């Protein structure tokens, strides 16, 4: 089993729908992250959490929210999805400030 | 604001043809520079961390080097399985998160 698991792996939805992407990890890391990747734009940080009680906005948090349910679980929500949120989303974990361990990604399409 | 610029955007090599990828950065107080490899449809996979100018790290056909303004990822005698997108990221002072470049897409033909 993967150390960082994302569900769903693929999702197609319609404009205005609420969407949740889930991430769970078995690495025992305190730090968890949500990134968005668009062709030609690289990885952009949406939200990050350094422990269960800590939530921080990244560079592109507008239109997104997160929940850290436990050390191992970090969910990303789109309250009202819009087409320009169509992207590949990655969850990542880290033990400290450096090396990140990424999940396989969740491909979201908003029609 | 931390900035990372990678060049070229794409690189096509023949098997065995050595080359280098560049990562130029601007950061006030570098704590670490990171290289990742990303295969299509997969999450990035960590390769190296470099902490100070002059440092070098090697792994198989890859060698990463660091100066005060840039890092190079040298690929010696590449094979088709080295084809991937290579991402560079920097970490600034304090508990800051990583800033990623847009990546270099490498294609190695047999």
JSON list of C-alpha atoms in Angstrom, two decimals:
[
{"chain": "A", "resi": 1, "resn": "UNK", "atom": "CA", "xyz": [0.00, 0.00, 0.00]},
{"chain": "A", "resi": 2, "resn": "UNK", "atom": "CA", "xyz": [1.12, 3.54, -0.74]},
{"chain": "A", "resi": 3, "resn": "UNK", "atom": "CA", "xyz": [2.45, 5.63, 2.16]},
{"chain": "A", "resi": 4, "resn": "UNK", "atom": "CA", "xyz": [0.33, 8.63, 1.05]},
{"chain": "A", "resi": 5, "resn": "UNK", "atom": "CA", "xyz": [-3.09, 7.73, -0.35]},
{"chain": "A", "resi": 6, "resn": "UNK", "atom": "CA", "xyz": [-5.41, 10.11, -2.12]},
{"chain": "A", "resi": 7, "resn": "UNK", "atom": "CA", "xyz": [-9.07, 9.54, -2.93]},
{"chain": "A", "resi": 8, "resn": "UNK", "atom": "CA", "xyz": [-10.64, 9.84, -5.39]},
{"chain": "A", "resi": 9, "resn": "UNK", "atom": "CA", "xyz": [-7.94, 9.48, -8.05]},
{"chain": "A", "resi": 10, "resn": "UNK", "atom": "CA", "xyz": [-10.20, 10.92, -10.72]},
{"chain": "A", "resi": 11, "resn": "UNK", "atom": "CA", "xyz": [-13.35, 12.99, -10.40]},
{"chain": "A", "resi": 12, "resn": "UNK", "atom": "CA", "xyz": [-15.56, 14.80, -12.88]},
{"chain": "A", "resi": 13, "resn": "UNK", "atom": "CA", "xyz": [-18.08, 17.22, -11.45]},
{"chain": "A", "resi": 14, "resn": "UNK", "atom": "CA", "xyz": [-20.19, 20.19, -12.42]},
{"chain": "A", "resi": 15, "resn": "UNK", "atom": "CA", "xyz": [-19.85, 23.87, -11.64]},
{"chain": "A", "resi": 16, "resn": "UNK", "atom": "CA", "xyz": [-21.25, 24.75, -8.23]},
{"chain": "A", "resi": 17, "resn": "UNK", "atom": "CA", "xyz": [-20.93, 21.27, -6.69]},
{"chain": "A", "resi": 18, "resn": "UNK", "atom": "CA", "xyz": [-19.11, 20.69, -3.42]},
{"chain": "A", "resi": 19, "resn": "UNK", "atom": "CA", "xyz": [-16.12, 18.39, -3.74]},
{"chain": "A", "resi": 20, "resn": "UNK", "atom": "CA", "xyz": [-13.87, 16.80, -1.11]},
{"chain": "A", "resi": 21, "resn": "UNK", "atom": "CA", "xyz": [-10.49, 15.28, -1.81]},
{"chain": "A", "resi": 22, "resn": "UNK", "atom": "CA", "xyz": [-9.13, 13.09, 0.93]},
{"chain": "A", "resi": 23, "resn": "UNK", "atom": "CA", "xyz": [-5.59, 12.23, 1.92]},
{"chain": "A", "resi": 24, "resn": "UNK", "atom": "CA", "xyz": [-4.34, 9.69, 4.42]},
{"chain": "A", "resi": 25, "resn": "UNK", "atom": "CA", "xyz": [-0.78, 8.75, 5.30]},
{"chain": "A", "resi": 26, "resn": "UNK", "atom": "CA", "xyz": [0.97, 5.95, 7.12]},
{"chain": "A", "resi": 27, "resn": "UNK", "atom": "CA", "xyz": [4.37, 7.64, 7.40]},
{"chain": "A", "resi": 28, "resn": "UNK", "atom": "CA", "xyz": [3.67, 9.11, 10.83]},
{"chain": "A", "resi": 29, "resn": "UNK", "atom": "CA", "xyz": [4.57, 12.61, 9.69]},
{"chain": "A", "resi": 30, "resn": "UNK", "atom": "CA", "xyz": [3.10, 15.65, 11.41]},
{"chain": "A", "resi": 31, "resn": "UNK", "atom": "CA", "xyz": [3.31, 17.94, 8.38]},
{"chain": "A", "resi": 32, "resn": "UNK", "atom": "CA", "xyz": [0.80, 17.63, 5.55]},
{"chain": "A", "resi": 33, "resn": "UNK", "atom": "CA", "xyz": [0.26, 19.74, 2.43]},
{"chain": "A", "resi": 34, "resn": "UNK", "atom": "CA", "xyz": [-2.12, 20.20, -0.48]},
{"chain": "A", "resi": 35, "resn": "UNK", "atom": "CA", "xyz": [-0.68, 21.30, -3.83]},
{"chain": "A", "resi": 36, "resn": "UNK", "atom": "CA", "xyz": [-2.25, 22.05, -7.17]},
{"chain": "A", "resi": 37, "resn": "UNK", "atom": "CA", "xyz": [-0.43, 21.37, -10.44]},
{"chain": "A", "resi": 38, "resn": "UNK", "atom": "CA", "xyz": [-1.41, 22.92, -13.75]},
{"chain": "A", "resi": 39, "resn": "UNK", "atom": "CA", "xyz": [0.44, 22.46, -17.05]},
{"chain": "A", "resi": 40, "resn": "UNK", "atom": "CA", "xyz": [3.09, 25.16, -17.37]},
{"chain": "A", "resi": 41, "resn": "UNK", "atom": "CA", "xyz": [2.52, 26.53, -13.85]},
{"chain": "A", "resi": 42, "resn": "UNK", "atom": "CA", "xyz": [4.27, 24.02, -11.67]},
{"chain": "A", "resi": 43, "resn": "UNK", "atom": "CA", "xyz": [3.24, 23.09, -8.14]},
{"chain": "A", "resi": 44, "resn": "UNK", "atom": "CA", "xyz": [1.35, 25.71, -6.15]},
{"chain": "A", "resi": 45, "resn": "UNK", "atom": "CA", "xyz": [0.70, 25.37, -2.42]},
{"chain": "A", "resi": 46, "resn": "UNK", "atom": "CA", "xyz": [-2.96, 25.59, -1.39]},
{"chain": "A", "resi": 47, "resn": "UNK", "atom": "CA", "xyz": [-2.90, 24.81, 2.35]},
{"chain": "A", "resi": 48, "resn": "UNK", "atom": "CA", "xyz": [-0.55, 23.19, 4.81]},
{"chain": "A", "resi": 49, "resn": "UNK", "atom": "CA", "xyz": [-0.70, 21.87, 8.35]},
{"chain": "A", "resi": 50, "resn": "UNK", "atom": "CA", "xyz": [2.23, 21.31, 10.70]},
{"chain": "A", "resi": 51, "resn": "UNK", "atom": "CA", "xyz": [0.16, 19.43, 13.28]},
{"chain": "A", "resi": 52, "resn": "UNK", "atom": "CA", "xyz": [-3.48, 18.57, 14.01]},
{"chain": "A", "resi": 53, "resn": "UNK", "atom": "CA", "xyz": [-4.27, 22.00, 15.49]},
{"chain": "A", "resi": 54, "resn": "UNK", "atom": "CA", "xyz": [-2.33, 24.00, 12.90]},
{"chain": "A", "resi": 55, "resn": "UNK", "atom": "CA", "xyz": [-3.77, 25.09, 9.53]},
{"chain": "A", "resi": 56, "resn": "UNK", "atom": "CA", "xyz": [-2.10, 27.62, 7.24]},
{"chain": "A", "resi": 57, "resn": "UNK", "atom": "CA", "xyz": [-3.02, 29.18, 3.92]},
{"chain": "A", "resi": 58, "resn": "UNK", "atom": "CA", "xyz": [-0.69, 28.75, 1.00]},
{"chain": "A", "resi": 59, "resn": "UNK", "atom": "CA", "xyz": [-0.27, 30.93, -2.06]},
{"chain": "A", "resi": 60, "resn": "UNK", "atom": "CA", "xyz": [-3.60, 30.00, -3.72]},
{"chain": "A", "resi": 61, "resn": "UNK", "atom": "CA", "xyz": [-6.11, 29.24, -0.91]},
{"chain": "A", "resi": 62, "resn": "UNK", "atom": "CA", "xyz": [-9.09, 31.22, -2.26]},
{"chain": "A", "resi": 63, "resn": "UNK", "atom": "CA", "xyz": [-11.99, 28.90, -3.11]},
{"chain": "A", "resi": 64, "resn": "UNK", "atom": "CA", "xyz": [-10.57, 26.05, -1.02]},
{"chain": "A", "resi": 65, "resn": "UNK", "atom": "CA", "xyz": [-10.82, 24.89, 2.58]},
{"chain": "A", "resi": 66, "resn": "UNK", "atom": "CA", "xyz": [-9.18, 22.09, 4.53]},
{"chain": "A", "resi": 67, "resn": "UNK", "atom": "CA", "xyz": [-9.75, 19.90, 7.55]},
{"chain": "A", "resi": 68, "resn": "UNK", "atom": "CA", "xyz": [-7.10, 18.04, 9.55]},
{"chain": "A", "resi": 69, "resn": "UNK", "atom": "CA", "xyz": [-9.12, 15.25, 11.13]},
{"chain": "A", "resi": 70, "resn": "UNK", "atom": "CA", "xyz": [-6.15, 13.41, 12.64]},
{"chain": "A", "resi": 71, "resn": "UNK", "atom": "CA", "xyz": [-2.40, 13.25, 12.29]},
{"chain": "A", "resi": 72, "resn": "UNK", "atom": "CA", "xyz": [-2.88, 10.89, 9.38]},
{"chain": "A", "resi": 73, "resn": "UNK", "atom": "CA", "xyz": [-5.77, 12.59, 7.58]},
{"chain": "A", "resi": 74, "resn": "UNK", "atom": "CA", "xyz": [-5.97, 15.91, 5.72]},
{"chain": "A", "resi": 75, "resn": "UNK", "atom": "CA", "xyz": [-8.91, 16.76, 3.47]},
{"chain": "A", "resi": 76, "resn": "UNK", "atom": "CA", "xyz": [-9.29, 19.47, 0.84]},
{"chain": "A", "resi": 77, "resn": "UNK", "atom": "CA", "xyz": [-12.73, 20.86, -0.01]},
{"chain": "A", "resi": 78, "resn": "UNK", "atom": "CA", "xyz": [-13.99, 22.95, -2.86]},
{"chain": "A", "resi": 79, "resn": "UNK", "atom": "CA", "xyz": [-17.21, 24.49, -1.54]},
{"chain": "A", "resi": 80, "resn": "UNK", "atom": "CA", "xyz": [-18.52, 25.50, -4.96]},
{"chain": "A", "resi": 81, "resn": "UNK", "atom": "CA", "xyz": [-16.36, 24.15, -7.75]},
{"chain": "A", "resi": 82, "resn": "UNK", "atom": "CA", "xyz": [-15.62, 26.28, -10.81]},
{"chain": "A", "resi": 83, "resn": "UNK", "atom": "CA", "xyz": [-14.02, 25.27, -14.14]},
{"chain": "A", "resi": 84, "resn": "UNK", "atom": "CA", "xyz": [-10.68, 26.97, -13.44]},
{"chain": "A", "resi": 85, "resn": "UNK", "atom": "CA", "xyz": [-10.23, 24.61, -10.48]},
{"chain": "A", "resi": 86, "resn": "UNK", "atom": "CA", "xyz": [-9.77, 21.82, -12.99]},
{"chain": "A", "resi": 87, "resn": "UNK", "atom": "CA", "xyz": [-6.29, 20.54, -12.17]},
{"chain": "A", "resi": 88, "resn": "UNK", "atom": "CA", "xyz": [-4.18, 17.77, -10.71]},
{"chain": "A", "resi": 89, "resn": "UNK", "atom": "CA", "xyz": [-4.12, 17.92, -6.91]},
{"chain": "A", "resi": 90, "resn": "UNK", "atom": "CA", "xyz": [-1.39, 16.42, -4.77]},
{"chain": "A", "resi": 91, "resn": "UNK", "atom": "CA", "xyz": [-1.23, 15.71, -1.08]},
{"chain": "A", "resi": 92, "resn": "UNK", "atom": "CA", "xyz": [2.22, 15.54, 0.51]},
{"chain": "A", "resi": 93, "resn": "UNK", "atom": "CA", "xyz": [3.72, 14.86, 3.92]},
{"chain": "A", "resi": 94, "resn": "UNK", "atom": "CA", "xyz": [7.04, 15.63, 5.54]},
{"chain": "A", "resi": 95, "resn": "UNK", "atom": "CA", "xyz": [8.87, 14.90, 8.75]},
{"chain": "A", "resi": 96, "resn": "UNK", "atom": "CA", "xyz": [10.55, 18.29, 8.86]},
{"chain": "A", "resi": 97, "resn": "UNK", "atom": "CA", "xyz": [10.79, 21.36, 6.66]},
{"chain": "A", "resi": 98, "resn": "UNK", "atom": "CA", "xyz": [12.49, 19.65, 3.72]},
{"chain": "A", "resi": 99, "resn": "UNK", "atom": "CA", "xyz": [11.86, 16.38, 1.93]},
{"chain": "A", "resi": 100, "resn": "UNK", "atom": "CA", "xyz": [8.24, 15.92, 0.84]},
{"chain": "A", "resi": 101, "resn": "UNK", "atom": "CA", "xyz": [6.51, 12.61, 0.15]},
{"chain": "A", "resi": 102, "resn": "UNK", "atom": "CA", "xyz": [3.73, 12.96, -2.41]},
{"chain": "A", "resi": 103, "resn": "UNK", "atom": "CA", "xyz": [0.62, 10.95, -3.09]},
{"chain": "A", "resi": 104, "resn": "UNK", "atom": "CA", "xyz": [-0.33, 9.72, -6.56]},
{"chain": "A", "resi": 105, "resn": "UNK", "atom": "CA", "xyz": [-2.56, 12.71, -7.23]},
{"chain": "A", "resi": 106, "resn": "UNK", "atom": "CA", "xyz": [-6.27, 13.40, -7.72]},
{"chain": "A", "resi": 107, "resn": "UNK", "atom": "CA", "xyz": [-7.31, 14.59, -11.15]},
{"chain": "A", "resi": 108, "resn": "UNK", "atom": "CA", "xyz": [-10.33, 16.89, -10.89]},
{"chain": "A", "resi": 109, "resn": "UNK", "atom": "CA", "xyz": [-12.37, 18.10, -13.86]},
{"chain": "A", "resi": 110, "resn": "UNK", "atom": "CA", "xyz": [-15.04, 20.76, -13.32]},
{"chain": "A", "resi": 111, "resn": "UNK", "atom": "CA", "xyz": [-17.48, 21.12, -16.20]},
{"chain": "B", "resi": 1, "resn": "UNK", "atom": "CA", "xyz": [9.43, 36.51, -2.43]},
{"chain": "B", "resi": 2, "resn": "UNK", "atom": "CA", "xyz": [11.32, 33.33, -3.26]},
{"chain": "B", "resi": 3, "resn": "UNK", "atom": "CA", "xyz": [11.67, 32.59, -6.97]},
{"chain": "B", "resi": 4, "resn": "UNK", "atom": "CA", "xyz": [12.81, 29.52, -8.87]},
{"chain": "B", "resi": 5, "resn": "UNK", "atom": "CA", "xyz": [13.45, 29.42, -12.62]},
{"chain": "B", "resi": 6, "resn": "UNK", "atom": "CA", "xyz": [14.27, 26.18, -14.40]},
{"chain": "B", "resi": 7, "resn": "UNK", "atom": "CA", "xyz": [15.76, 25.86, -17.87]},
{"chain": "B", "resi": 8, "resn": "UNK", "atom": "CA", "xyz": [15.32, 24.54, -20.41]},
{"chain": "B", "resi": 9, "resn": "UNK", "atom": "CA", "xyz": [11.58, 23.88, -20.26]},
{"chain": "B", "resi": 10, "resn": "UNK", "atom": "CA", "xyz": [12.09, 20.73, -22.30]},
{"chain": "B", "resi": 11, "resn": "UNK", "atom": "CA", "xyz": [15.16, 18.76, -23.36]},
{"chain": "B", "resi": 12, "resn": "UNK", "atom": "CA", "xyz": [15.46, 15.89, -25.78]},
{"chain": "B", "resi": 13, "resn": "UNK", "atom": "CA", "xyz": [18.59, 13.72, -25.62]},
{"chain": "B", "resi": 14, "resn": "UNK", "atom": "CA", "xyz": [19.82, 10.61, -27.31]},
{"chain": "B", "resi": 15, "resn": "UNK", "atom": "CA", "xyz": [20.67, 7.70, -25.06]},
{"chain": "B", "resi": 16, "resn": "UNK", "atom": "CA", "xyz": [24.21, 8.22, -23.78]},
{"chain": "B", "resi": 17, "resn": "UNK", "atom": "CA", "xyz": [24.25, 11.97, -24.52]},
{"chain": "B", "resi": 18, "resn": "UNK", "atom": "CA", "xyz": [25.15, 13.74, -21.28]},
{"chain": "B", "resi": 19, "resn": "UNK", "atom": "CA", "xyz": [23.69, 17.15, -20.40]},
{"chain": "B", "resi": 20, "resn": "UNK", "atom": "CA", "xyz": [22.70, 19.44, -17.54]},
{"chain": "B", "resi": 21, "resn": "UNK", "atom": "CA", "xyz": [19.50, 21.00, -16.26]},
{"chain": "B", "resi": 22, "resn": "UNK", "atom": "CA", "xyz": [19.59, 24.41, -14.61]},
{"chain": "B", "resi": 23, "resn": "UNK", "atom": "CA", "xyz": [17.75, 25.80, -11.59]},
{"chain": "B", "resi": 24, "resn": "UNK", "atom": "CA", "xyz": [18.26, 29.49, -10.82]},
{"chain": "B", "resi": 25, "resn": "UNK", "atom": "CA", "xyz": [16.90, 30.78, -7.55]},
{"chain": "B", "resi": 26, "resn": "UNK", "atom": "CA", "xyz": [16.33, 33.93, -5.53]},
{"chain": "B", "resi": 27, "resn": "UNK", "atom": "CA", "xyz": [15.78, 33.43, -1.83]},
{"chain": "B", "resi": 28, "resn": "UNK", "atom": "CA", "xyz": [16.74, 35.43, 1.23]},
{"chain": "B", "resi": 29, "resn": "UNK", "atom": "CA", "xyz": [18.69, 32.88, 3.21]},
{"chain": "B", "resi": 30, "resn": "UNK", "atom": "CA", "xyz": [18.63, 29.48, 1.57]},
{"chain": "B", "resi": 31, "resn": "UNK", "atom": "CA", "xyz": [17.93, 26.63, 3.98]},
{"chain": "B", "resi": 32, "resn": "UNK", "atom": "CA", "xyz": [17.84, 23.95, 1.31]},
{"chain": "B", "resi": 33, "resn": "UNK", "atom": "CA", "xyz": [17.49, 23.28, -2.41]},
{"chain": "B", "resi": 34, "resn": "UNK", "atom": "CA", "xyz": [15.62, 20.15, -3.45]},
{"chain": "B", "resi": 35, "resn": "UNK", "atom": "CA", "xyz": [15.43, 18.14, -6.65]},
{"chain": "B", "resi": 36, "resn": "UNK", "atom": "CA", "xyz": [12.48, 15.91, -7.47]},
{"chain": "B", "resi": 37, "resn": "UNK", "atom": "CA", "xyz": [11.63, 13.62, -10.34]},
{"chain": "B", "resi": 38, "resn": "UNK", "atom": "CA", "xyz": [8.05, 13.34, -11.62]},
{"chain": "B", "resi": 39, "resn": "UNK", "atom": "CA", "xyz": [6.83, 10.65, -13.99]},
{"chain": "B", "resi": 40, "resn": "UNK", "atom": "CA", "xyz": [3.65, 11.31, -16.02]},
{"chain": "B", "resi": 41, "resn": "UNK", "atom": "CA", "xyz": [0.52, 10.90, -13.91]},
{"chain": "B", "resi": 42, "resn": "UNK", "atom": "CA", "xyz": [2.53, 10.36, -10.72]},
{"chain": "B", "resi": 43, "resn": "UNK", "atom": "CA", "xyz": [3.47, 12.43, -7.72]},
{"chain": "B", "resi": 44, "resn": "UNK", "atom": "CA", "xyz": [6.96, 13.94, -7.51]},
{"chain": "B", "resi": 45, "resn": "UNK", "atom": "CA", "xyz": [9.65, 11.73, -5.99]},
{"chain": "B", "resi": 46, "resn": "UNK", "atom": "CA", "xyz": [12.47, 13.18, -3.92]},
{"chain": "B", "resi": 47, "resn": "UNK", "atom": "CA", "xyz": [16.00, 12.95, -5.34]},
{"chain": "B", "resi": 48, "resn": "UNK", "atom": "CA", "xyz": [18.41, 15.27, -3.51]},
{"chain": "B", "resi": 49, "resn": "UNK", "atom": "CA", "xyz": [18.78, 18.01, -0.91]},
{"chain": "B", "resi": 50, "resn": "UNK", "atom": "CA", "xyz": [21.63, 20.52, -1.13]},
{"chain": "B", "resi": 51, "resn": "UNK", "atom": "CA", "xyz": [22.29, 22.91, 1.73]},
{"chain": "B", "resi": 52, "resn": "UNK", "atom": "CA", "xyz": [25.30, 25.05, 0.90]},
{"chain": "B", "resi": 53, "resn": "UNK", "atom": "CA", "xyz": [27.29, 26.34, -2.07]},
{"chain": "B", "resi": 54, "resn": "UNK", "atom": "CA", "xyz": [29.85, 23.84, -3.26]},
{"chain": "B", "resi": 55, "resn": "UNK", "atom": "CA", "xyz": [27.88, 20.83, -2.11]},
{"chain": "B", "resi": 56, "resn": "UNK", "atom": "CA", "xyz": [27.36, 17.92, -4.51]},
{"chain": "B", "resi": 57, "resn": "UNK", "atom": "CA", "xyz": [25.14, 14.82, -4.34]},
{"chain": "B", "resi": 58, "resn": "UNK", "atom": "CA", "xyz": [25.11, 11.82, -6.66]},
{"chain": "B", "resi": 59, "resn": "UNK", "atom": "CA", "xyz": [22.67, 9.02, -7.40]},
{"chain": "B", "resi": 60, "resn": "UNK", "atom": "CA", "xyz": [23.31, 6.64, -10.26]},
{"chain": "B", "resi": 61, "resn": "UNK", "atom": "CA", "xyz": [23.57, 8.78, -13.43]},
{"chain": "B", "resi": 62, "resn": "UNK", "atom": "CA", "xyz": [22.49, 11.99, -11.68]},
{"chain": "B", "resi": 63, "resn": "UNK", "atom": "CA", "xyz": [24.66, 14.54, -9.92]},
{"chain": "B", "resi": 64, "resn": "UNK", "atom": "CA", "xyz": [23.35, 17.72, -8.34]},
{"chain": "B", "resi": 65, "resn": "UNK", "atom": "CA", "xyz": [25.54, 20.72, -7.61]},
{"chain": "B", "resi": 66, "resn": "UNK", "atom": "CA", "xyz": [24.86, 24.05, -5.89]},
{"chain": "B", "resi": 67, "resn": "UNK", "atom": "CA", "xyz": [26.25, 27.57, -6.15]},
{"chain": "B", "resi": 68, "resn": "UNK", "atom": "CA", "xyz": [25.00, 30.74, -4.45]},
{"chain": "B", "resi": 69, "resn": "UNK", "atom": "CA", "xyz": [22.66, 31.50, -7.36]},
{"chain": "B", "resi": 70, "resn": "UNK", "atom": "CA", "xyz": [21.87, 28.23, -9.10]},
{"chain": "B", "resi": 71, "resn": "UNK", "atom": "CA", "xyz": [21.89, 24.47, -9.06]},
{"chain": "B", "resi": 72, "resn": "UNK", "atom": "CA", "xyz": [22.65, 22.05, -11.84]},
{"chain": "B", "resi": 73, "resn": "UNK", "atom": "CA", "xyz": [21.40, 18.52, -12.30]},
{"chain": "B", "resi": 74, "resn": "UNK", "atom": "CA", "xyz": [23.96, 16.74, -14.44]},
{"chain": "B", "resi": 75, "resn": "UNK", "atom": "CA", "xyz": [22.82, 13.61, -16.25]},
{"chain": "B", "resi": 76, "resn": "UNK", "atom": "CA", "xyz": [25.63, 11.35, -17.40]},
{"chain": "B", "resi": 77, "resn": "UNK", "atom": "CA", "xyz": [25.01, 8.83, -20.19]},
{"chain": "B", "resi": 78, "resn": "UNK", "atom": "CA", "xyz": [21.23, 8.96, -19.77]},
{"chain": "B", "resi": 79, "resn": "UNK", "atom": "CA", "xyz": [18.95, 6.03, -20.51]},
{"chain": "B", "resi": 80, "resn": "UNK", "atom": "CA", "xyz": [15.32, 6.11, -21.72]},
{"chain": "B", "resi": 81, "resn": "UNK", "atom": "CA", "xyz": [14.16, 5.34, -18.17]},
{"chain": "B", "resi": 82, "resn": "UNK", "atom": "CA", "xyz": [15.57, 8.71, -17.08]},
{"chain": "B", "resi": 83, "resn": "UNK", "atom": "CA", "xyz": [12.80, 10.39, -19.08]},
{"chain": "B", "resi": 84, "resn": "UNK", "atom": "CA", "xyz": [10.69, 12.43, -16.65]},
{"chain": "B", "resi": 85, "resn": "UNK", "atom": "CA", "xyz": [10.04, 15.96, -15.50]},
{"chain": "B", "resi": 86, "resn": "UNK", "atom": "CA", "xyz": [12.65, 17.20, -13.03]},
{"chain": "B", "resi": 87, "resn": "UNK", "atom": "CA", "xyz": [11.52, 19.75, -10.46]},
{"chain": "B", "resi": 88, "resn": "UNK", "atom": "CA", "xyz": [13.65, 22.07, -8.38]},
{"chain": "B", "resi": 89, "resn": "UNK", "atom": "CA", "xyz": [12.46, 23.68, -5.15]},
{"chain": "B", "resi": 90, "resn": "UNK", "atom": "CA", "xyz": [13.94, 26.01, -2.54]},
{"chain": "B", "resi": 91, "resn": "UNK", "atom": "CA", "xyz": [13.27, 26.58, 1.10]},
{"chain": "B", "resi": 92, "resn": "UNK", "atom": "CA", "xyz": [13.91, 29.97, 2.67]},
{"chain": "B", "resi": 93, "resn": "UNK", "atom": "CA", "xyz": [14.53, 30.85, 6.31]},
{"chain": "B", "resi": 94, "resn": "UNK", "atom": "CA", "xyz": [12.42, 29.86, 9.28]},
{"chain": "B", "resi": 95, "resn": "UNK", "atom": "CA", "xyz": [9.73, 27.22, 8.88]},
{"chain": "B", "resi": 96, "resn": "UNK", "atom": "CA", "xyz": [8.88, 28.29, 5.35]},
{"chain": "B", "resi": 97, "resn": "UNK", "atom": "CA", "xyz": [7.43, 25.89, 2.84]},
{"chain": "B", "resi": 98, "resn": "UNK", "atom": "CA", "xyz": [9.02, 24.96, -0.48]},
{"chain": "B", "resi": 99, "resn": "UNK", "atom": "CA", "xyz": [8.81, 27.11, -3.61]},
{"chain": "B", "resi": 100, "resn": "UNK", "atom": "CA", "xyz": [8.87, 25.01, -6.76]},
{"chain": "B", "resi": 101, "resn": "UNK", "atom": "CA", "xyz": [10.07, 25.79, -10.26]},
{"chain": "B", "resi": 102, "resn": "UNK", "atom": "CA", "xyz": [7.99, 24.81, -13.28]},
{"chain": "B", "resi": 103, "resn": "UNK", "atom": "CA", "xyz": [10.23, 21.89, -14.13]},
{"chain": "B", "resi": 104, "resn": "UNK", "atom": "CA", "xyz": [12.27, 20.59, -17.05]},
{"chain": "B", "resi": 105, "resn": "UNK", "atom": "CA", "xyz": [10.72, 17.81, -19.13]},
{"chain": "B", "resi": 106, "resn": "UNK", "atom": "CA", "xyz": [13.47, 15.40, -20.20]},
{"chain": "B", "resi": 107, "resn": "UNK", "atom": "CA", "xyz": [12.99, 12.89, -22.99]},
{"chain": "B", "resi": 108, "resn": "UNK", "atom": "CA", "xyz": [15.75, 10.38, -23.67]},
{"chain": "B", "resi": 109, "resn": "UNK", "atom": "CA", "xyz": [15.44, 8.51, -26.94]},
{"chain": "B", "resi": 110, "resn": "UNK", "atom": "CA", "xyz": [16.97, 5.06, -27.52]}
]
